[in-house]
C-alpha positions as semicolon CSV with decimal commas, in nm:
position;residue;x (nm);y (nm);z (nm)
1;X;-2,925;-1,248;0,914
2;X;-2,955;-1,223;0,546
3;X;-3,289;-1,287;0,367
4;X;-3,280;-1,626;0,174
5;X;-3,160;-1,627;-0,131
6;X;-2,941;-1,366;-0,096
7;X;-2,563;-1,342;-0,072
8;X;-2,425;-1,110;0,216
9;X;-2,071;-1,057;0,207
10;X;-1,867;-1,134;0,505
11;X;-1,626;-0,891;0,658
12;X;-1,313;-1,090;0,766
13;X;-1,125;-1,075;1,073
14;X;-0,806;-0,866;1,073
15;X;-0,521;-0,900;1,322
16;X;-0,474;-0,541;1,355
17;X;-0,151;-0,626;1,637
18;X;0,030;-0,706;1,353
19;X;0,357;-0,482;1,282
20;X;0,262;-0,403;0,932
21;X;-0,085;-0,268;1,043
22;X;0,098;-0,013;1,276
23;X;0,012;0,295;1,028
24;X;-0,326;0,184;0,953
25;X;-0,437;0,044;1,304
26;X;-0,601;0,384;1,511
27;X;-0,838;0,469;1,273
28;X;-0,849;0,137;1,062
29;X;-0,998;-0,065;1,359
30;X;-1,218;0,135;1,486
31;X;-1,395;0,138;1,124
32;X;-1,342;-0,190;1,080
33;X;-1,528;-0,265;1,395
34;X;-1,846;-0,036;1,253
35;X;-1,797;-0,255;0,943
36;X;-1,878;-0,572;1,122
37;X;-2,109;-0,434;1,293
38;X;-2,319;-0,309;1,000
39;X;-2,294;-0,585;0,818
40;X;-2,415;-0,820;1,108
41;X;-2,764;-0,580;1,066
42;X;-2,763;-0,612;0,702
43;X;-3,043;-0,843;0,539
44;X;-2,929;-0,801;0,189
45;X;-2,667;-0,704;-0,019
46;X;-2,560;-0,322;0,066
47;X;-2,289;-0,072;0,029
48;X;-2,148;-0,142;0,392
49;X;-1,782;-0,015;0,348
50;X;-1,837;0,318;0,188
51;X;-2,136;0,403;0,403
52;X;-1,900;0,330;0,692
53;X;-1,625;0,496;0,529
54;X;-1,810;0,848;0,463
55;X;-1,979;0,888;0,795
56;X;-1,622;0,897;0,954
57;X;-1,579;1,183;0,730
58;X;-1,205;1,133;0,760
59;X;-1,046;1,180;0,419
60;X;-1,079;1,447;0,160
61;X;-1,268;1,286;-0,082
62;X;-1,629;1,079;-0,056
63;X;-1,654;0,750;-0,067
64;X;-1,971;0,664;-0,242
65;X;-2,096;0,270;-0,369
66;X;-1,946;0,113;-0,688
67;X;-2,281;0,180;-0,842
68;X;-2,208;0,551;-0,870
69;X;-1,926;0,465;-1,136
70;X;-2,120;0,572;-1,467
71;X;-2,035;0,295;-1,700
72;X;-1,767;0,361;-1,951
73;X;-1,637;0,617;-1,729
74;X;-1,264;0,522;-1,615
75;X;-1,250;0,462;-1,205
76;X;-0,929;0,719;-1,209
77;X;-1,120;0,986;-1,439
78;X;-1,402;0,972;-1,225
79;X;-1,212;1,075;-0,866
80;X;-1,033;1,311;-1,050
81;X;-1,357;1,494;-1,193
82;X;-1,606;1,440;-0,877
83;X;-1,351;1,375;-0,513
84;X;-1,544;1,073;-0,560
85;X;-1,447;0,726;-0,472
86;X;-1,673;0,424;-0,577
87;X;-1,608;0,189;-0,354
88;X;-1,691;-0,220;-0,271
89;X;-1,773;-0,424;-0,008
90;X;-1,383;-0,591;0,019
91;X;-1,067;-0,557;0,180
92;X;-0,937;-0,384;-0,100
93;X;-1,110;-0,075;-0,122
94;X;-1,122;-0,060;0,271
95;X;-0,732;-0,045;0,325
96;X;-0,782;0,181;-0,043
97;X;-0,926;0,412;0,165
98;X;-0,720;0,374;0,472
99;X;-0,444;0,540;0,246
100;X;-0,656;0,859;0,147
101;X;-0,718;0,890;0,512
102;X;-0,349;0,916;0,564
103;X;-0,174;0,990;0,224
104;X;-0,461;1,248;0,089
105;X;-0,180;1,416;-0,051
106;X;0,048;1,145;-0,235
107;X;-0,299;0,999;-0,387
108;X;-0,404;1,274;-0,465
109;X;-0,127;1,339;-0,681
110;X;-0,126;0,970;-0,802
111;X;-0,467;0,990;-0,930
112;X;-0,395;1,325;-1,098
113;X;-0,101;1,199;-1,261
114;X;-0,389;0,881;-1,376
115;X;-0,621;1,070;-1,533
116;X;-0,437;1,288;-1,686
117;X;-0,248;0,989;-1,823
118;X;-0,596;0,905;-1,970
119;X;-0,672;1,225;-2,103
120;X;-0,361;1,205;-2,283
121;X;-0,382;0,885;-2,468
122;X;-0,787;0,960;-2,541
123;X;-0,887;0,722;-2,253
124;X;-0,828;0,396;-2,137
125;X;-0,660;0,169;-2,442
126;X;-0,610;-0,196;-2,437
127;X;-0,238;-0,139;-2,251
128;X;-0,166;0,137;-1,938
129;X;0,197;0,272;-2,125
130;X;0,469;0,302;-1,887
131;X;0,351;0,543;-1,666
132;X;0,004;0,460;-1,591
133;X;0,152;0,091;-1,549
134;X;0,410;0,245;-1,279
135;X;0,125;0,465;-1,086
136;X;-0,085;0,135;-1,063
137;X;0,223;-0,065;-0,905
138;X;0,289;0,264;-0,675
139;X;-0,117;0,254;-0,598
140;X;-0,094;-0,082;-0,565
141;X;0,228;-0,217;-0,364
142;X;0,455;0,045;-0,295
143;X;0,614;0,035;0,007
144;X;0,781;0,322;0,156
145;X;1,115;0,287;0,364
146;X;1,297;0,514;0,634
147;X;1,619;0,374;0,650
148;X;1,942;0,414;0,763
149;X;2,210;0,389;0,436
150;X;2,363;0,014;0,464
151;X;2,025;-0,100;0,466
152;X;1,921;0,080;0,191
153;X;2,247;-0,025;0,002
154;X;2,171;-0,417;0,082
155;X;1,816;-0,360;-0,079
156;X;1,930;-0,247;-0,400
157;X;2,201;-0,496;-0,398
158;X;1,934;-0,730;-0,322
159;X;2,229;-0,850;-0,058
160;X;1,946;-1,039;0,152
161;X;2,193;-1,211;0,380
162;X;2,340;-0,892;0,456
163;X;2,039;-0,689;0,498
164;X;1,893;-1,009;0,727
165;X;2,194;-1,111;0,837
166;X;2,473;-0,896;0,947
167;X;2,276;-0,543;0,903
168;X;1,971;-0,721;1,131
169;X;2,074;-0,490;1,405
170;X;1,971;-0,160;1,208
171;X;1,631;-0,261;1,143
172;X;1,519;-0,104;1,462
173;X;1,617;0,209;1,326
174;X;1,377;0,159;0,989
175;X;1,040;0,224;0,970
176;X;0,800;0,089;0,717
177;X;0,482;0,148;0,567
178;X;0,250;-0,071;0,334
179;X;0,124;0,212;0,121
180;X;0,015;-0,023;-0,140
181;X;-0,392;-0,124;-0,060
182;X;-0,326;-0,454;-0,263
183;X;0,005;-0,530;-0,054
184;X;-0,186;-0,453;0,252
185;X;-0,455;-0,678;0,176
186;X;-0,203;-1,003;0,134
187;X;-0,057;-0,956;0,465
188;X;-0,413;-1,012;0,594
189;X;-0,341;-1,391;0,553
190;X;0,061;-1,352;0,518
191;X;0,290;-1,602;0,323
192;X;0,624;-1,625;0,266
193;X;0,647;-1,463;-0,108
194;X;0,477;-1,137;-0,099
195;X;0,657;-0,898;-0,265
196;X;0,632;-0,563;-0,211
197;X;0,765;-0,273;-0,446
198;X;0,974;-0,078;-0,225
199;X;0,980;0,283;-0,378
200;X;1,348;0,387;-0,414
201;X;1,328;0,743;-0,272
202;X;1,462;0,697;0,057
203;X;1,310;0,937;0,334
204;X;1,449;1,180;0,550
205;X;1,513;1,021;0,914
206;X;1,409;1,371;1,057
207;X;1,049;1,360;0,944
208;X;0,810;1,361;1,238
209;X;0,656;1,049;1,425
210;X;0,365;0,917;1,348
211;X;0,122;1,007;1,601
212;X;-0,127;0,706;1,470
213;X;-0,442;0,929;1,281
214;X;-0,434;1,189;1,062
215;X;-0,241;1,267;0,767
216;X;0,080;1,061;0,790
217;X;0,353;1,246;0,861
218;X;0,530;1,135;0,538
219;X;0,257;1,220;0,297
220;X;0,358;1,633;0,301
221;X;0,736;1,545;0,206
222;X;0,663;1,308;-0,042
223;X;0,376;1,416;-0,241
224;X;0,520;1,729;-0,408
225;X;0,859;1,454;-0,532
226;X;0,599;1,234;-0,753
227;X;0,701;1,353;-1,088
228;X;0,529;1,132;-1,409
229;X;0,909;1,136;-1,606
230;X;1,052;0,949;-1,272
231;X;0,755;0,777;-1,170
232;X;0,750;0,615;-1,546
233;X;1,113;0,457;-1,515
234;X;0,950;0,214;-1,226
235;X;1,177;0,342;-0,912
236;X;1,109;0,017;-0,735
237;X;1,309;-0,253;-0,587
238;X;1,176;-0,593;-0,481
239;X;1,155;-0,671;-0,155
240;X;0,983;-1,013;0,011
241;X;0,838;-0,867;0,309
242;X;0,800;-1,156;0,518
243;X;1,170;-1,128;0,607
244;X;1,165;-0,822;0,745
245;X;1,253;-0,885;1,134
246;X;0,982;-0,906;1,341
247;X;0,720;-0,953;1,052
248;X;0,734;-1,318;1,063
249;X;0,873;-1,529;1,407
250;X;1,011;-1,768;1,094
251;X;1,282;-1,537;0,948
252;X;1,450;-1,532;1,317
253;X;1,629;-1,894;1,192
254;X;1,902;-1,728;0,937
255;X;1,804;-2,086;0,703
256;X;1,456;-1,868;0,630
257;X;1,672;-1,646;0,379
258;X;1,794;-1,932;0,185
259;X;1,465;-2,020;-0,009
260;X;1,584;-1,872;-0,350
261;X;1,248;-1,895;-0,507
262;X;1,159;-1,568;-0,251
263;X;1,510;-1,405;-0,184
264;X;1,639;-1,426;-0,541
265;X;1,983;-1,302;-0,619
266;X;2,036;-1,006;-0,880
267;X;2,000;-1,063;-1,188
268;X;2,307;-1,064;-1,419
269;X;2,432;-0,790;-1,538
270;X;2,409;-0,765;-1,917
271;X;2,692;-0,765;-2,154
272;X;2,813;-0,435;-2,290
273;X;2,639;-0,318;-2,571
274;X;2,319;-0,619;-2,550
């Protein structure tokens, strides 16, 4: 129990059954788990998550407490420079470092393209610029898509009565992943408009299965394609990921597409020469 006075923070439950945790679940709730655990012990504040986190000693970098962040220093320079991570007590930085468990690769070469982003423009100014602003929304909810090509052509259509409708059939050919920490975080209490940013580099349907732990099996093929001139035109397209079949028993009623405030249509096309 925590000492009076003091403020304890509460790990929440997690439903780790649930189809978007599938990538994350092996390792994720087992550590969750220790993370409850430890924090039932605690009597005062402490750095439960990253002591967790570091004893599993499953990821290439460390994860260390938020304290360790010399002030002034940016959070992206600082990983870059030391393979350290500050990291909180919160569901953020937990499924954070879910990802460098099974990405190392692809965040490693996000947070290389960061800080040298920083370096470049003398450190952190009062806007990110284009690329910096795309590595945050990759960071923070990309999600990546094995498809096969109708579905793919839907999505960037933004065709959702298509791709939920008459294509419906070819999702169990697709496989998903919630690379994004922030995205995963949402789905821990879902709702109908989350929006993911689905990065628009389709993968190879001959990439290995995941076997559940260790480095994904996606993170060797797609770290090496993360170029900063692409990554700065924002290669995303929307995609509300509560109507993905089988995410939500809701979306199994064809009416659940029809709320246009979440599946919006395309926008316009602009007049030549606007």
């Amino acid at each position: 129990m925590a000492a009076a006075g003091l403020t304890v923070w509460q790990a929440p439950a997690i439903d780790w059954a649930a189809a978007w945790m599938t990538p994350w679940r092996a390792w994720g709730q087992a550590l969750w788990r220790q993370v409850q655990a430890a924090q039932s012990r605690a009597s005062a504040p402490t750095a439960v998550v990253a002591t967790v986190l570091q004893a599993a000693g499953w990821a290439p970098v460390r994860f260390v407490p938020q304290a360790e962040l010399p002030a002034g220093v940016a959070y992206e320079s600082h990983i870059f420079a030391t393979g350290s991570v500050p990291t909180r007590d919160n569901l953020h930085d937990f499924f954070n470092a879910l990802v460098w468990m099974r990405f190392p690769q692809t965040k490693r070469a996000l947070n290389r393209l960061q800080a040298q982003a920083i370096e470049a423009a003398g450190g952190v100014g009062a806007t990110r610029g284009p690329l910096r602003d795309a590595l945050t929304l990759f960071d923070e909810n990309v999600l990546l898509l094995q498809a096969p090509e109708p579905l793919w052509q839907a999505l960037r259509a933004r065709a959702w009565k298509p791709l939920f409708g008459a294509l419906r059939p070819l999702w169990a050919q697709a496989q998903v992943v919630t690379f994004g920490h922030a995205l995963t975080e949402k789905l821990v209490q879902p709702y109908k408009s989350i929006t993911a940013h689905v990065l628009c580099l389709p993968l190879p349907r001959d990439l290995p299965p995941d076997p559940g732990t260790g480095p994904h099996p996606w993170d060797a093929w797609l770290a090496p394609r993360l170029r900063a001139d692409w990554l700065a035109a924002k290669p995303y397209t929307p995609l509300p990921v509560m109507g993905i079949p089988g995410w939500c028993p809701a979306n199994e009623d064809a009416a659940y597409y029809d709320d246009t405030e979440v599946f919006r249509p395309p926008r316009p096309a602009r007049p030549a020469g606007a």
